[in-house]
Coordinates of C-alpha atoms in Angstrom, one line a residue:
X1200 CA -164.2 35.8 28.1
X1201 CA -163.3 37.9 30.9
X1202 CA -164.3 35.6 33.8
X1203 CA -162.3 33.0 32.4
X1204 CA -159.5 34.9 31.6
X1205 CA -159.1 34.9 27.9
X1206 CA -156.7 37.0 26.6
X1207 CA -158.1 39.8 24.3
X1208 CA -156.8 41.4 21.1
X1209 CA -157.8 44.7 20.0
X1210 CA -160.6 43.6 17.6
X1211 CA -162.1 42.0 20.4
X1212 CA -163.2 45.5 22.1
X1213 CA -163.9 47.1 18.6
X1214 CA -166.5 44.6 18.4
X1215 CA -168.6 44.5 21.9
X1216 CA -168.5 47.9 21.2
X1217 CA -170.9 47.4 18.6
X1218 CA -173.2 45.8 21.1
X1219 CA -173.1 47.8 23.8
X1220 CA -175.7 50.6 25.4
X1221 CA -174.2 53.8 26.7
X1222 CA -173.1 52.7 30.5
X1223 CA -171.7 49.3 29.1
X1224 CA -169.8 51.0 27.0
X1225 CA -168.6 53.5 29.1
X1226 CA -167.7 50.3 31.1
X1227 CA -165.6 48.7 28.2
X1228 CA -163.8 51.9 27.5
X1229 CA -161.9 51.9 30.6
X1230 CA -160.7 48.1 30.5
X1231 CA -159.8 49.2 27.4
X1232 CA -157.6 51.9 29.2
X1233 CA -156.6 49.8 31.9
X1234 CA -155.5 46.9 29.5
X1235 CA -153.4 49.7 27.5
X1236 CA -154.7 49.4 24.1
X1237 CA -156.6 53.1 24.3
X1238 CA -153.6 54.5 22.2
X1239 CA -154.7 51.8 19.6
X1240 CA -156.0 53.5 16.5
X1241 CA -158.7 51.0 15.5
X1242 CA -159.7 50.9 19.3
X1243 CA -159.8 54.5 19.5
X1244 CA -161.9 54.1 16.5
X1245 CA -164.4 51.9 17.8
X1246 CA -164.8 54.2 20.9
X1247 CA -165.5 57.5 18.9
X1248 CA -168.2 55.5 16.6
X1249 CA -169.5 54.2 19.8
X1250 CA -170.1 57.4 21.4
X1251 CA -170.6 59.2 18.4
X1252 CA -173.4 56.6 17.4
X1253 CA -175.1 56.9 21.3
X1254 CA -175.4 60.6 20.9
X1255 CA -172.4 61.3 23.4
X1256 CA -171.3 63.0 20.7
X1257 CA -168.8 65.6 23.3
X1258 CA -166.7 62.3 24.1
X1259 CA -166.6 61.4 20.8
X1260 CA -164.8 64.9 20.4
X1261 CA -162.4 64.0 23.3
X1262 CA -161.7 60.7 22.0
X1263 CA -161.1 62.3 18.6
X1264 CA -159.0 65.0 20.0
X1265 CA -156.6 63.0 22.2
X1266 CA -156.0 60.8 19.1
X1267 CA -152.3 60.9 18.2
X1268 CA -152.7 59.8 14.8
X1269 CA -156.3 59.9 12.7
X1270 CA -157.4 58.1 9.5
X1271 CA -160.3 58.0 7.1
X1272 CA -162.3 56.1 9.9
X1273 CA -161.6 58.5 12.8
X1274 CA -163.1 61.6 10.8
X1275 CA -166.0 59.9 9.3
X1276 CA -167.3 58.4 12.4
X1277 CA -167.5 61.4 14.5
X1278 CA -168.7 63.5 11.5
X1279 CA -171.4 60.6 10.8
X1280 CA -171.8 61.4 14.9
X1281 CA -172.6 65.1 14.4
X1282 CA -175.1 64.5 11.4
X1283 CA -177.1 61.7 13.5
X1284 CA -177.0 64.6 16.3
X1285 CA -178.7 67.0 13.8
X1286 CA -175.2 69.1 13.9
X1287 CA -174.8 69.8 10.7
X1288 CA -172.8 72.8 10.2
X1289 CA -170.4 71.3 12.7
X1290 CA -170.2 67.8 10.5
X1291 CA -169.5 69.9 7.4
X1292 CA -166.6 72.2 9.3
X1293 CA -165.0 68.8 10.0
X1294 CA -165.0 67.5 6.5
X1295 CA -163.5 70.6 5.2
X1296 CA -160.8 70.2 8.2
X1297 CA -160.3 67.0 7.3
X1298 CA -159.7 67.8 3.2
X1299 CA -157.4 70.2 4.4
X1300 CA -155.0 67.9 6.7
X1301 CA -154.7 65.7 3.7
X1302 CA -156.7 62.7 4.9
X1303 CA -158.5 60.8 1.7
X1304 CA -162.3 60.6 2.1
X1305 CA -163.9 57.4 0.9
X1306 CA -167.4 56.3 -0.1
X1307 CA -169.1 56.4 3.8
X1308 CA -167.5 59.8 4.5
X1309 CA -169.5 60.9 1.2
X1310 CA -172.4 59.1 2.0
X1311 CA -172.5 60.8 5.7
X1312 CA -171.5 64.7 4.2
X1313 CA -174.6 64.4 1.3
X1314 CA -176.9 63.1 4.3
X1315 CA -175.3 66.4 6.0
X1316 CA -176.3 68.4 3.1
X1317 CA -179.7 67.0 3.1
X1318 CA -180.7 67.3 6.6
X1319 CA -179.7 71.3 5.9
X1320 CA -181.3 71.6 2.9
X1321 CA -178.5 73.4 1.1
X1322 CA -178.5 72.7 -2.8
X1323 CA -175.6 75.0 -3.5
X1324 CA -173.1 73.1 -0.7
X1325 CA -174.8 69.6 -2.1
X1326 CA -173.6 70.7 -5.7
X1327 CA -170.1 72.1 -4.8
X1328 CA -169.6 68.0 -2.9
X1329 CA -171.0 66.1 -6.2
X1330 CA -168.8 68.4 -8.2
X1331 CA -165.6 67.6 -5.8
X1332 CA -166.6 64.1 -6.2
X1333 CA -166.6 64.4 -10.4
X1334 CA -163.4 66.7 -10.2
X1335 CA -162.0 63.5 -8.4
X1336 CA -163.0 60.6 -10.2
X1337 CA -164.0 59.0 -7.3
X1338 CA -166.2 55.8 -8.5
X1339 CA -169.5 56.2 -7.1
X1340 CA -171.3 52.9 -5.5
X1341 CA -174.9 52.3 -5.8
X1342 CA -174.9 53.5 -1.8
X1343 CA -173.4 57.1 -2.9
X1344 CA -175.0 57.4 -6.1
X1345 CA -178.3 56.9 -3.9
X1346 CA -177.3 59.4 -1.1
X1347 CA -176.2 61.7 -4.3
X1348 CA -179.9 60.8 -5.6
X1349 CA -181.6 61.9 -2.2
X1350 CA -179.7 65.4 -2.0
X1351 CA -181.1 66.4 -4.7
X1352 CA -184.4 65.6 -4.0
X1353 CA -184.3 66.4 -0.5
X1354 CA -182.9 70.2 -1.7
X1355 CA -185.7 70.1 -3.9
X1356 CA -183.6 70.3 -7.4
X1357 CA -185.9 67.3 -9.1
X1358 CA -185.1 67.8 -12.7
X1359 CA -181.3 66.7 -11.0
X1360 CA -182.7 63.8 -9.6
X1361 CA -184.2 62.8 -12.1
X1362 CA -181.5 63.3 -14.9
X1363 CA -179.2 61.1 -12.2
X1364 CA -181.9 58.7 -11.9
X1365 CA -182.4 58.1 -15.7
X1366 CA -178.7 57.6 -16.0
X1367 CA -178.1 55.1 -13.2
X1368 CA -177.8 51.4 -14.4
X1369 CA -178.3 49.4 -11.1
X1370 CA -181.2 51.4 -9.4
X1371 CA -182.4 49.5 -6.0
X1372 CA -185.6 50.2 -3.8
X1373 CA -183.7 53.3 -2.4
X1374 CA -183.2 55.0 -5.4
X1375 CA -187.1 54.5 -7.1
X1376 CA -188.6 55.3 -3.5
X1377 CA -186.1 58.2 -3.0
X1378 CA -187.7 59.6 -6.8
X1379 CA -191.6 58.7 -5.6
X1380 CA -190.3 61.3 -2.7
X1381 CA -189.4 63.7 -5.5
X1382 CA -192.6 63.9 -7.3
X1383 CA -194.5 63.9 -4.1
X1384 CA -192.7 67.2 -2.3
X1385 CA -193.2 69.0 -6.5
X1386 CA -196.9 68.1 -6.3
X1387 CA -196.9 65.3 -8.8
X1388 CA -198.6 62.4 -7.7
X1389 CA -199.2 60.9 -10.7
X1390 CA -195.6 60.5 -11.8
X1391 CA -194.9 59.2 -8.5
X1392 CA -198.4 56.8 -9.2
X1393 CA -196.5 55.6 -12.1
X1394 CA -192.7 55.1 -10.7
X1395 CA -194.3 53.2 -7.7
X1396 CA -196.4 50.6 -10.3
X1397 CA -193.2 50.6 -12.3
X1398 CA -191.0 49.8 -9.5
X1399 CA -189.6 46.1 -9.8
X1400 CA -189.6 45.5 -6.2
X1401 CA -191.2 47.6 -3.1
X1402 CA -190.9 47.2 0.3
X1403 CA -192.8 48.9 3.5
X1404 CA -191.0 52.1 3.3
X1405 CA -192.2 52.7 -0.8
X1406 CA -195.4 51.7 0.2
X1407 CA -195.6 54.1 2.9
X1408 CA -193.6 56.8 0.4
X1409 CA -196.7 56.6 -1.8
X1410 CA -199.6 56.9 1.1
X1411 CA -198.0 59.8 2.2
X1412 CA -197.4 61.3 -1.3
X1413 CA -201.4 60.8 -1.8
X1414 CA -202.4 62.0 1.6
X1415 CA -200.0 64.9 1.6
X1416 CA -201.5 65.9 -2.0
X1417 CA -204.7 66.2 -1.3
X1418 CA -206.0 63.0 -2.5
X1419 CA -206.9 60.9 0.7
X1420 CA -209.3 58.0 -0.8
X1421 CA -205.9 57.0 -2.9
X1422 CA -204.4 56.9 0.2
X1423 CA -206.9 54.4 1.8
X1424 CA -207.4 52.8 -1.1
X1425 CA -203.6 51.7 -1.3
X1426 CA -203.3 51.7 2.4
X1427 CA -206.0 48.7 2.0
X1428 CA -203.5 47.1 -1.0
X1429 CA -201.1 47.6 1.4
X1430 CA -202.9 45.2 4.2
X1431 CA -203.7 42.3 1.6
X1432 CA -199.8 42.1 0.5
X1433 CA -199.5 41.3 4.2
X1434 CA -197.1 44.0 4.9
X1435 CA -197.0 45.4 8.3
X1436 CA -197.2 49.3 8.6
X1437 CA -194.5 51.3 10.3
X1438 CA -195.8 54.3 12.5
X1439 CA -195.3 57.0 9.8
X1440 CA -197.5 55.3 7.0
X1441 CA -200.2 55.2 10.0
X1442 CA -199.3 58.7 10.6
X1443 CA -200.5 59.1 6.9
X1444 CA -203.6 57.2 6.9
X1445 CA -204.9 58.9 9.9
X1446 CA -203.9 62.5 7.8
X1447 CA -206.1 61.2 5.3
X1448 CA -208.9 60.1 7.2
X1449 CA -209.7 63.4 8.6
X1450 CA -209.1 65.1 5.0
X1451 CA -211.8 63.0 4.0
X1452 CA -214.0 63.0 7.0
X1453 CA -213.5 58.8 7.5
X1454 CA -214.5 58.6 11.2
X1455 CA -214.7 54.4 10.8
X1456 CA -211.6 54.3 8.9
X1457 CA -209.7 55.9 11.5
X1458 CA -211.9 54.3 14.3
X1459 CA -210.5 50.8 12.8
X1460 CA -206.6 51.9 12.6
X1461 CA -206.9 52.6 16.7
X1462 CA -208.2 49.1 17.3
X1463 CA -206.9 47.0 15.3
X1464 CA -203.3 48.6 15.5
X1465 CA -202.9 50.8 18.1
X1466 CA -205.3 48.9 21.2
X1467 CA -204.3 45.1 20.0
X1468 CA -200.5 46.6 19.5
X1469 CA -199.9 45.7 16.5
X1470 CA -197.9 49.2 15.9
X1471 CA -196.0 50.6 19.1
X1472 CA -198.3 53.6 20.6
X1473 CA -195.9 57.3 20.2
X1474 CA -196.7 60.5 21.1
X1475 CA -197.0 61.0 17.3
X1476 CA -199.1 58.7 16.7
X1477 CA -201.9 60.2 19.6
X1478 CA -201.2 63.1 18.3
X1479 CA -201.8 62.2 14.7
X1480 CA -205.0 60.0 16.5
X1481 CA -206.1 63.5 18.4
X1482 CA -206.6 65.7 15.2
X1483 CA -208.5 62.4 13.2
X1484 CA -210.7 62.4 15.6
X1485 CA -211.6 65.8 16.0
X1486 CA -211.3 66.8 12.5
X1487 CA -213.8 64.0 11.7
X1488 CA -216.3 65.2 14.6
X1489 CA -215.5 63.4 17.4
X1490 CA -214.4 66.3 20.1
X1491 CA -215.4 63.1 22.9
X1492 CA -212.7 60.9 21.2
X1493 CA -209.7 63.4 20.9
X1494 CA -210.8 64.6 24.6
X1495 CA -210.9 61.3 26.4
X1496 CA -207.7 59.8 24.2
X1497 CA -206.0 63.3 25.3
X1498 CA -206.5 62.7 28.8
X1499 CA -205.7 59.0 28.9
X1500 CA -202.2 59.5 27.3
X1501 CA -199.1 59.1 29.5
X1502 CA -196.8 61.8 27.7
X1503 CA -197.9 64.7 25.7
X1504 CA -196.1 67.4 23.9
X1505 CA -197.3 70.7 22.6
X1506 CA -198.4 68.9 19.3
X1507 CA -200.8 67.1 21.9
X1508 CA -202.3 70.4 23.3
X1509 CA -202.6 72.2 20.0
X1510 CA -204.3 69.5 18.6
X1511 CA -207.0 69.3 21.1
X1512 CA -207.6 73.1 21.9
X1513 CA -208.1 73.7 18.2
X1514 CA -210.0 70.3 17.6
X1515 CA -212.7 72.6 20.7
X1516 CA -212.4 75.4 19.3
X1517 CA -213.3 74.7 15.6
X1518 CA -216.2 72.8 17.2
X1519 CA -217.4 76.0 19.1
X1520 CA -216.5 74.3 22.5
X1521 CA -214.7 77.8 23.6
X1522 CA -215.0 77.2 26.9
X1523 CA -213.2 73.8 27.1
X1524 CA -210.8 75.0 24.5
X1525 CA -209.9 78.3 26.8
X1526 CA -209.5 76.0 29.8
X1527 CA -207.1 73.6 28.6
X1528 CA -205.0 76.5 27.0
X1529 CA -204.8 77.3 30.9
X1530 CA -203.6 74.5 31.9
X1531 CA -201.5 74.0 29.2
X1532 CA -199.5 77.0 30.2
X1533 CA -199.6 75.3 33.9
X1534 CA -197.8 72.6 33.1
X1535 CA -194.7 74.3 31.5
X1536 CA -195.5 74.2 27.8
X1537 CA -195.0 77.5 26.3
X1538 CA -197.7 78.3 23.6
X1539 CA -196.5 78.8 20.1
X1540 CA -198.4 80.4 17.0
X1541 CA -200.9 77.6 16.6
X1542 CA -201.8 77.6 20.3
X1543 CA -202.7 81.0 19.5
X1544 CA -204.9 80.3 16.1
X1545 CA -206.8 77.5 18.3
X1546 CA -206.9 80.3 21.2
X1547 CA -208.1 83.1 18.9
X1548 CA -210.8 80.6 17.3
X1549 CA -212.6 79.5 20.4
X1550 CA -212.7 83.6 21.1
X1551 CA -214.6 83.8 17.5
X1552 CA -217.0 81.0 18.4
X1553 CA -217.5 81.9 21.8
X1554 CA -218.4 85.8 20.4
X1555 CA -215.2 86.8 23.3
X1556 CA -214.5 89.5 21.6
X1557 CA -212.4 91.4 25.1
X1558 CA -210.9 88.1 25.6
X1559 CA -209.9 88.0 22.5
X1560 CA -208.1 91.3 22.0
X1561 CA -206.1 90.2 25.1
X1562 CA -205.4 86.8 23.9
X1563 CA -203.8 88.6 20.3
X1564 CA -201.8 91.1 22.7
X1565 CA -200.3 89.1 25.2
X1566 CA -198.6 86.8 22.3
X1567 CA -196.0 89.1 22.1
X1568 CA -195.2 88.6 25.3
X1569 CA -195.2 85.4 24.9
X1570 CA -192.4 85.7 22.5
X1571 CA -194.3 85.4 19.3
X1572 CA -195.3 88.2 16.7
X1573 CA -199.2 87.2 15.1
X1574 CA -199.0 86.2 12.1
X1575 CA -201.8 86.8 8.9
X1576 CA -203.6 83.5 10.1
X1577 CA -203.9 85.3 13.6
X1578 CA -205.0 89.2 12.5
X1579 CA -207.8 87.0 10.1
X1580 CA -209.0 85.3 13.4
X1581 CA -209.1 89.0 14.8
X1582 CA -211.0 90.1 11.8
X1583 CA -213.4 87.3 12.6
X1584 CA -214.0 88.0 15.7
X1585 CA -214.7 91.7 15.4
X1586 CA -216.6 91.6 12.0
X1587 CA -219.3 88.2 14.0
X1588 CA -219.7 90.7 16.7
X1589 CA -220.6 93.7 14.5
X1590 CA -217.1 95.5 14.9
X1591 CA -217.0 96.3 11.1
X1592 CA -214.9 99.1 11.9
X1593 CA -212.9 98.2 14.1
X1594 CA -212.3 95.0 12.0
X1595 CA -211.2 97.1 9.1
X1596 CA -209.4 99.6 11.0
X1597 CA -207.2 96.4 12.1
X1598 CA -207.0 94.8 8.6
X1599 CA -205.1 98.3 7.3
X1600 CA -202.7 98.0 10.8
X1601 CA -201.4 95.1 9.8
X1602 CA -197.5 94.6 9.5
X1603 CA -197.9 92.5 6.5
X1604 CA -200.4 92.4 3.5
X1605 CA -203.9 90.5 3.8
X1606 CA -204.5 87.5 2.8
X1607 CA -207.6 85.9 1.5
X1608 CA -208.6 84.6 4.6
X1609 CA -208.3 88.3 6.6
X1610 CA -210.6 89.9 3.4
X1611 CA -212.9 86.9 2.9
X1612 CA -213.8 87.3 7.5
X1613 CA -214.4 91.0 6.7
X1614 CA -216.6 90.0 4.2
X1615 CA -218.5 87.6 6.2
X1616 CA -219.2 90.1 9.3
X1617 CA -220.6 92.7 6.4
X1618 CA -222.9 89.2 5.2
X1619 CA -224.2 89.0 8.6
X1620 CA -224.6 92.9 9.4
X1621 CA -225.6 93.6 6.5
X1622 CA -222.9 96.5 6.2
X1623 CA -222.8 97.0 2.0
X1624 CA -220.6 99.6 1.3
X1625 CA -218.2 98.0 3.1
X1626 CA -218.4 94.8 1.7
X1627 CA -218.0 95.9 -1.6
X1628 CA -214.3 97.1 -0.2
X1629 CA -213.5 93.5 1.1
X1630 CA -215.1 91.8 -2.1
X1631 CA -212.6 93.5 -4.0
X1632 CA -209.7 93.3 -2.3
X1633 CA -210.7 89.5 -2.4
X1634 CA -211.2 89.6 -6.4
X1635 CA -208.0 91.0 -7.1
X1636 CA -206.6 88.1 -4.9
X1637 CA -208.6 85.6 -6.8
X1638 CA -211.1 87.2 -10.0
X1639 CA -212.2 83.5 -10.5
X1640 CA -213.5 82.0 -6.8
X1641 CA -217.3 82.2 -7.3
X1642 CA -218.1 82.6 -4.0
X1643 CA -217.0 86.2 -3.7
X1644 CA -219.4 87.5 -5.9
X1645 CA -222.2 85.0 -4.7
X1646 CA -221.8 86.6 -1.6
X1647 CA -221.4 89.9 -2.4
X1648 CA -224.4 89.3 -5.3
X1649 CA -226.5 87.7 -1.9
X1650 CA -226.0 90.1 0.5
X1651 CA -226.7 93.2 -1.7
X1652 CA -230.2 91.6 -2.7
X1653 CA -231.0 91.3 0.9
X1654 CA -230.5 94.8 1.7
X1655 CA -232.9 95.4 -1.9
X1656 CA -229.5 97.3 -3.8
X1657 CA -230.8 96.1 -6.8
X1658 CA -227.9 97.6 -9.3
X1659 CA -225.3 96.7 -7.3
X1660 CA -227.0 93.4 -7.5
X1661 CA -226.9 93.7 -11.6
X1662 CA -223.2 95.1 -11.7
X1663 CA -221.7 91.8 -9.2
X1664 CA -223.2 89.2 -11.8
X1665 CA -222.4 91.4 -15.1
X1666 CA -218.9 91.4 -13.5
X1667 CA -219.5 87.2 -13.0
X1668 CA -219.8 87.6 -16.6
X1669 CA -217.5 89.9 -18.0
X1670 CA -214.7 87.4 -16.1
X1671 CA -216.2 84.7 -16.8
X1672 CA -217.1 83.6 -13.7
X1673 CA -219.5 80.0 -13.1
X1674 CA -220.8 79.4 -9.7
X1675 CA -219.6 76.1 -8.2
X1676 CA -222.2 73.6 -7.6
X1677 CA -222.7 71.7 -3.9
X1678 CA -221.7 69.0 -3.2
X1679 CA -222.2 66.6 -0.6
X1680 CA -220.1 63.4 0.3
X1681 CA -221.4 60.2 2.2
X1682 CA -219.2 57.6 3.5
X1683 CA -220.6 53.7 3.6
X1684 CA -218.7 50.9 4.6
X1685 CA -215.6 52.3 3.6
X1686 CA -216.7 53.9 0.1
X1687 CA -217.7 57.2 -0.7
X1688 CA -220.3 58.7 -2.5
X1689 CA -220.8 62.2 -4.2
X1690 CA -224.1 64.1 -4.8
X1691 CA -223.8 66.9 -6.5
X1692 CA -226.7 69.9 -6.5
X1693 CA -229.6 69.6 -9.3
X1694 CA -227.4 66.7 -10.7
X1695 CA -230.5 64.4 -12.0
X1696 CA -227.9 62.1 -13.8
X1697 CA -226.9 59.3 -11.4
X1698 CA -229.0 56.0 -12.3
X1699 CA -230.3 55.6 -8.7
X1700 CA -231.6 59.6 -8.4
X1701 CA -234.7 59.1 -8.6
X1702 CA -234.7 56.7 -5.5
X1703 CA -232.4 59.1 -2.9
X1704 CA -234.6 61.7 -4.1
X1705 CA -237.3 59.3 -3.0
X1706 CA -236.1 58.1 0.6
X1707 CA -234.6 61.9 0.9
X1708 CA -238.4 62.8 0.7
X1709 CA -239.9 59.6 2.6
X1710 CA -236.9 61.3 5.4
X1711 CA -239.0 64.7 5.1
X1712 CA -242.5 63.2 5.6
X1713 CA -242.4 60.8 8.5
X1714 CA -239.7 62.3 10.9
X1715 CA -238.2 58.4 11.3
X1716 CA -234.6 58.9 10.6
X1717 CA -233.2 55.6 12.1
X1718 CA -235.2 54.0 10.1
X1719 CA -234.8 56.1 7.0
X1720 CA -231.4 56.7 6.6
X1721 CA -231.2 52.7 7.1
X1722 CA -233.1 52.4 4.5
X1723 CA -231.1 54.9 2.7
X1724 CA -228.1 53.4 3.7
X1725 CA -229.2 50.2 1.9
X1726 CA -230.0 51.9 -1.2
X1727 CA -226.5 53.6 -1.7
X1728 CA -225.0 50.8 -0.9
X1729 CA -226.4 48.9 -4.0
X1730 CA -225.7 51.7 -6.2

């Protein structure tokens, strides 16, 4: 149109706007100026969505500000412009500005100002806008209604969200996937199980909704499990639901599940490769015992982020690799990246596997200079470290230091150094501490009860199990899980009552006796399979 000369009207730049990338734009808004229609109010418009919608969200103010008259659209697009910038409180200023110069708001100024609300988390400020919009009889579309809907949920107010739910007449994907959100951040799965199989139609975002609500539950073989319903309906997964799958592979130890997202849709691009997708890729791997993986994929990576480091210095560390963990933590800091509290746990951890117990104490001191106060997950790394290394009082001399109370995790490290040093009297201090954190985890006591009979205190052996009793405490049997092609299996201790026992018991034996365990656990492997 230019090259041949054909003569433009206003809409005509409102809508290459709408196509173009930052520097074309920038481009288009000075023939706009040159032509003279910058003092057009539905060009000027067009300009502040534009930059407001390319994150050049400070010439969307100028725009905005050098406008000599302003409607419903000039406010709501550079407020929508500060909410996609993550701005929030500066969106929400701007609506209130704009209900006090008497400009009307409509449906998308709502829609943006809930989805403000939202992203801040605010319940109170999301109530006081749902009540403005009652107060006014504004008629609410199926689009508010929905952004209304994911306020409430996103604030975590469900029994709203549900009540507005139950009352809506026209209910889309949006709405029953914003509810399967809902139940999934409260914890329950299985009223988000049934509003997903209740749902009349579902697209890739519900599906992935319900992964994730299964894998961030706690319940990763549901996740798979759907994640494989998922692939026969043909739908192709978006990076998060990967992002999910991966989470629940290394809840659940799947090393070939995992193994088989990478190839098939990472290597054969099916997916495009992130950052937080290696990342999520990193900590599968090496939760799932594969420190070789997480290593080689960490170093092959073009662009990591602290995510990336964390995930690979505590993947070493938790698989007493202290050295390799220490080393990239060194040249982590080399490379810019300023450690945060994680760091530090993975940091901390390799010290307690490596038995580093001087590096260690300089590790947890120079984190304040580092910027960071430890935290009760880093003093229970420090108990760790000092009760492995026989620093019983020195550990418990640190646990009564602390700025904050101690946690399970702080008491249950004290009690393990006393396990291993065989320290009594103060294991008895720890164990109770523990018990009045939580009277009914058997463990304690089995411990306590354990160590006590090893150093022949035969009555406080007597008084740990009359308290079992008195409480009415049950030890928890073992357990062990075994993955084959794709399903899992659990064998639980001195459980005789699976049909196939008496054949593992068998091969477990036939394993014992002739020391041939390629051959045996093939074997073994065949036999479970046809359970």
């Amino acid at each position: 149109m230019v090259r041949e000369s054909v003569e433009m009207d206003k809409r005509s730049y409102v809508f290459v706007l709408k196509g173009c990338r930052v520097l074309e734009g920038v481009g288009v808004h000075c023939r706009i100026w040159k032509v003279g229609f910058l003092s057009d109010l539905i060009v000027r418009n067009g300009l502040v969505h534009f930059y407001g919608g390319s994150g050049k969200i400070v010439d969307a103010q100028k725009v905005f500000d050098e406008s000599p008259e302003r409607d419903v659209v000039t406010w709501t697009s550079l407020i929508d412009g500060y909410v996609k910038m993550n701005m929030v409180d500066e969106a929400l200023r701007l609506f209130d500005l704009m209900c006090s110069s008497g400009v009307e708001f409509n449906d998308v100024t709502l829609i943006t100002v809930f989805s403000a609300c939202s992203l801040k988390g605010d319940l109170s400020l999301g109530k006081s806008v749902h009540e403005l919009v009652e107060n006014r009889g504004v008629e609410c579309s199926l689009n508010l209604t929905n952004a209304i809907l994911d306020m409430y949920v996103k604030c975590g107010c469900l029994p709203k969200a549900k009540e507005m739910f139950d009352k809506m007449e026209i209910k889309d994907v949006f709405s029953w996937t914003s509810m399967i959100h809902g139940y999934s951040k409260n914890g329950e799965v299985d009223l988000a199980k049934k509003c997903f199989s209740e749902m009349p139609e579902r697209n890739v975002v519900s599906w992935n909704a319900m992964i994730a609500c299964y894998s961030q539950n706690n319940r990763p073989w549901e996740a798979l499990e759907l994640f494989h319903e998922m692939e026969k309906q043909g739908l192709v997964p978006m990076e998060s639901t990967l992002v999910s799958v991966l989470s629940a592979c290394s809840q659940s130890g799947s090393l070939d599940f995992g193994h088989r997202i990478h190839d098939y849709y990472i290597k054969q691009k099916r997916v495009k490769f992130s950052v937080i997708l290696a990342n999520a890729l990193i900590d599968m791997y090496g939760k799932c015992g594969s420190m070789d993986a997480a290593g080689e994929l960490f170093h092959e990576i073009p662009e990591r982020d602290l995510v990336s480091w964390n995930s690979v210095i505590v993947g070493y560390a938790s698989h007493g690799l202290a050295e390799k963990a220490l080393v990239l933590f060194e040249q982590m800091k080399c490379s810019g990246l300023k450690p945060d509290s994680i760091t530090f746990v993975g940091v901390l951890s390799a010290c307690v596997h490596g038995g580093l117990v001087n590096q260690g104490r300089e590790y947890f001191r120079s984190m304040e200079l580092n910027g960071l106060m430890p935290g009760v997950e880093h003093y229970a790394c420090m108990a760790d470290l000092l009760g492995r290394s026989g620093h019983l009082k020195e550990a418990f001399e640190f646990t009564k230091q602390m700025p904050v109370e101690p946690d399970k995790a702080v008491w249950g490290a004290l009690l393990n150094g006393c396990r291993m040093h065989g320290n009594v009297e103060l294991a008895k201090v720890a164990a109770e501490k523990l018990i009045e954190l939580d009277p009914q985890d058997s463990g304690i006591y089995v411990l306590l009860a354990s160590l006590c009979a090893n150093e022949r205190k035969w009555a406080d052996v007597r008084m740990v199990r009359s308290l079992m009793r008195a409480k009415g405490v049950k030890k928890n049997p073992g357990y062990s899980l075994i993955e084959v092609d794709g399903n899992f299996y659990e064998f639980v201790a001195a459980d005789d009552s699976h049909p196939e026992s008496q054949a593992i018991h068998k091969m477990l034996v036939s394993l014992d006796r002739h020391g041939k365990p390629d051959l045996d656990v093939q074997i073994l492997r065949e036999v479970i399979t046809n359970l």
